[in-house]
Amino acid sequence: MCCSPASLCPPGPTTTPPLRRPPRARCVEGRGAASEYHSAATTRSLCSTPFPHRSPVLRPRRRIPASPSLLDDNHFELVHILIKMAVSLKSSGSFCSTPPQWLHSTRDRILYGYSHSNAKECTCKKTKRPAPLCVKATSTKVELDFNDPSWKQKFQEDWDKRFNLPRITDIYDLKPRPTTFSLKKNRSPAGDENGTPMDKWNGYVNSDDRALLKVIKYSSPKSAGAECIDPDCSWVEQRVHRAGPRKEIYYEPEEVKAAIVTCGGLCPGLNDVIRQIVFTLETYGVKNIVGIPFGYRGFFEKGLKEMPLSRHLVENINLAGGSFLGVSRGGAKTSEIVDSIQARRIDMLFVLGGNGTHAGANAIHEECRKRKLKVSVVAVPKTIDNDILLMDKTFGFDTAVEEAQRAINSAYIEARSAYHGIGLVKLMGRSSGFIAMHASLSSGQVDVCLIPEVPFTLDGEYGVLRHLEHLLKTKGFCVVCVAEAAGQELLQKSGATDASGNVILSDIGVHMQQKIKMHFKDIGVPADVKYIDPTYMVRACRANASDAILCTVLGQNAVHGAFAGFSGITSCICNTHYVYLPITEVITVPKRVNPNSRMWHRCLTSTGQPDFH
Ligand SMILES: Nc1ncnc2c1ncn2[C@@H]1O[C@H](COP(=O)(O)OP(=O)(O)O)[C@@H](O)[C@H]1O
Ligand SMILES: O=P(O)(O)OC[C@H]1O[C@](O)(COP(=O)(O)O)[C@@H](O)[C@@H]1O
Ligand SMILES: [Mg+2]
């Protein structure tokens, strides 16, 4: 954590420029088909009513009240991709005549077919009205026409195909054996000829068990948060595979060599997952368990030796943060990694990491398939950024938020205790603002939360700086929380990337600190700016209680998934249920905060901040 020295601003005149702004007429921008999704009445009232009594504190937010469609954060980025694909399809002349859509206007519209990998949206050629039956959704496997009475069945068949879990039996003709995993085995007096306990333990998950990804039936596409596949917002079950131990397994535990690797940046809970994987493997009867040191690098870097792991060795590792095995970025050469897997005779590989790691895990899984190796590659989603699609959250996120709000609290105390104090906190999040949004919400002490998904300006009448002036005048102090990826368009780009190819972001925190100081100096208003950058503090700590539970379950399920013969899957939590997803479904894009989601609106309600542009 680093704090700037006390403000160098000289005392100046205490009068601040007037903060009240002239009311502006607001319109929901109608680019192409975008506006056509609002009823005429809605559009009229939105465009004709300026805000004559605009409060200086709470400027109404543009677009938000008018938005009928609130996609949740899990699907927002997917929608972004779908729209881009629809646009490119359109421009390639392969689809109907919809003018190009831009992300911002798209967010305000109802979108159908969100859950496909390729959605298309159009208006009927001869009418300006939105024409629901023109809306089509396609996926890579099936094209849906909602005029077709069997579209639901087709959708579900396509869905089931996409979310079907790859397994080693896809390439190998293998017979399963009864599981060796039973929590009651020590109490069971007799076993069968395989030594499998004969108790009546009923803790197995049936392979046909599914969890629903969505549970709300929206009555209208205009309902808050509605995610509709078709224009009538029909109920279509989207089921995913339930995680957990199966009655039959595809490995002989005694013969298994299992390896664990942790990649990417640090994240609270890595040790908890490693520990649970080891415990669960041992419960199955696996004796040969190793850790690959320092991420994927450990597979091929000379001098890095695999580490034998056992319950005894990992018993207490969860008491500390970091990774017992070490982490690293970069250096993922799939063929070399698979050579190494082959040479080491690894049967199960457990990969803990974020979106990059998952992409790597999938490449390893594919390469193993190509070489016809009987290897199960199972991932566990790790990242404080919480930026992996479809899942409720990734492990480490809760803990990072908890730590981040401690930094916010310090900024608040500093700001509140200073004359015209301004506390500024920068929080991590490579491509999304989840940590900043949740830490702002949880602390309740933030006046301005800035995230990459919502553009803002610093200068000018509607800029952040003018709002800070206002806060100093009315409140006497303020706290700003900025996500590290926010406002990158305001900064010079270095173009540099890290070893994994991730773009190295310019420092918005330092930039804002300087801009705030300069601004208040220029207008002659004293301001005491304290900048806190808790960057590595929020992720180098040990997991909190809720993350520790999440890690425990995810780690156990990863092992159950491998023994069940799955490969190329990730063990995660969706809609409060523990499930397995094919890695391919979660790595298309990073998950981002949906500016039209209920959560972002709640954050805005909490901070009371206006639009900053
Ligand atoms: N598209 C990809 N294909 C294969 N491996 C990848 C890919 N992207 C990243 N990796 C590898 O995954 C590891 C972790 O990636 P990184 O982006 O640093 O962290 P995270 O997994 O947390 O997103 C690195 O070793 C990197 O080389
Ligand atoms: O460890 P580094 O290389 O400084 O990376 C910092 C980045 O790591 C993170 O903490 C987590 O990112 P990953 O999930 O990719 O590991 C980001 O929030 C941040 O941008
Ligand atoms: Mg990442």
mmCIF file of C-alpha atoms in Angstrom, residues 168-169 174-182 185 191-198 204 245-256 283-285 348 374 563-565:
data_model
loop_
_atom_site.group_PDB
_atom_site.id
_atom_site.type_symbol
_atom_site.label_atom_id
_atom_site.label_comp_id
_atom_site.label_asym_id
_atom_site.label_seq_id
_atom_site.Cartn_x
_atom_site.Cartn_y
_atom_site.Cartn_z
ATOM 1 C CA ILE A 168 -11.866 -40.222 -22.151
ATOM 2 C CA THR A 169 -14.297 -42.868 -23.399
ATOM 3 C CA LEU A 174 -13.018 -48.443 -21.540
ATOM 4 C CA LYS A 175 -15.063 -50.356 -19.050
ATOM 5 C CA PRO A 176 -15.756 -48.573 -15.778
ATOM 6 C CA ARG A 177 -15.159 -50.126 -12.412
ATOM 7 C CA PRO A 178 -17.052 -49.559 -9.164
ATOM 8 C CA THR A 179 -15.803 -46.541 -7.344
ATOM 9 C CA THR A 180 -13.405 -46.723 -4.464
ATOM 10 C CA PHE A 181 -14.798 -43.513 -3.070
ATOM 11 C CA SER A 182 -17.108 -44.069 -0.167
ATOM 12 C CA LYS A 185 -15.856 -47.532 3.718
ATOM 13 C CA GLY A 191 -16.525 -55.613 0.255
ATOM 14 C CA ASP A 192 -17.165 -57.208 -3.104
ATOM 15 C CA GLU A 193 -14.576 -59.025 -5.168
ATOM 16 C CA ASN A 194 -13.019 -55.692 -6.195
ATOM 17 C CA GLY A 195 -12.711 -54.601 -2.602
ATOM 18 C CA THR A 196 -15.454 -52.036 -3.170
ATOM 19 C CA PRO A 197 -17.393 -51.317 -0.008
ATOM 20 C CA MET A 198 -20.857 -52.845 0.002
ATOM 21 C CA TYR A 204 -23.294 -40.592 -5.570
ATOM 22 C CA PRO A 245 -18.725 -38.533 -7.143
ATOM 23 C CA ARG A 246 -20.033 -41.189 -9.511
ATOM 24 C CA LYS A 247 -20.671 -44.831 -8.654
ATOM 25 C CA GLU A 248 -18.408 -45.983 -11.444
ATOM 26 C CA ILE A 249 -14.944 -44.758 -12.244
ATOM 27 C CA TYR A 250 -12.542 -45.090 -15.161
ATOM 28 C CA TYR A 251 -9.203 -45.334 -13.396
ATOM 29 C CA GLU A 252 -7.573 -47.816 -11.063
ATOM 30 C CA PRO A 253 -6.601 -45.498 -8.190
ATOM 31 C CA GLU A 254 -3.539 -47.534 -7.293
ATOM 32 C CA GLU A 255 -2.166 -47.037 -10.797
ATOM 33 C CA VAL A 256 -2.971 -43.366 -11.137
ATOM 34 C CA THR A 283 -9.598 -40.995 -0.346
ATOM 35 C CA TYR A 284 -9.968 -42.745 -3.711
ATOM 36 C CA GLY A 285 -6.731 -44.577 -3.026
ATOM 37 C CA MET A 348 -4.836 -36.877 -14.279
ATOM 38 C CA LYS A 374 -5.711 -41.572 -21.466
ATOM 39 C CA PHE A 563 -12.321 -40.341 -11.894
ATOM 40 C CA ALA A 564 -15.630 -40.187 -13.747
ATOM 41 C CA GLY A 565 -13.519 -40.015 -16.899
#
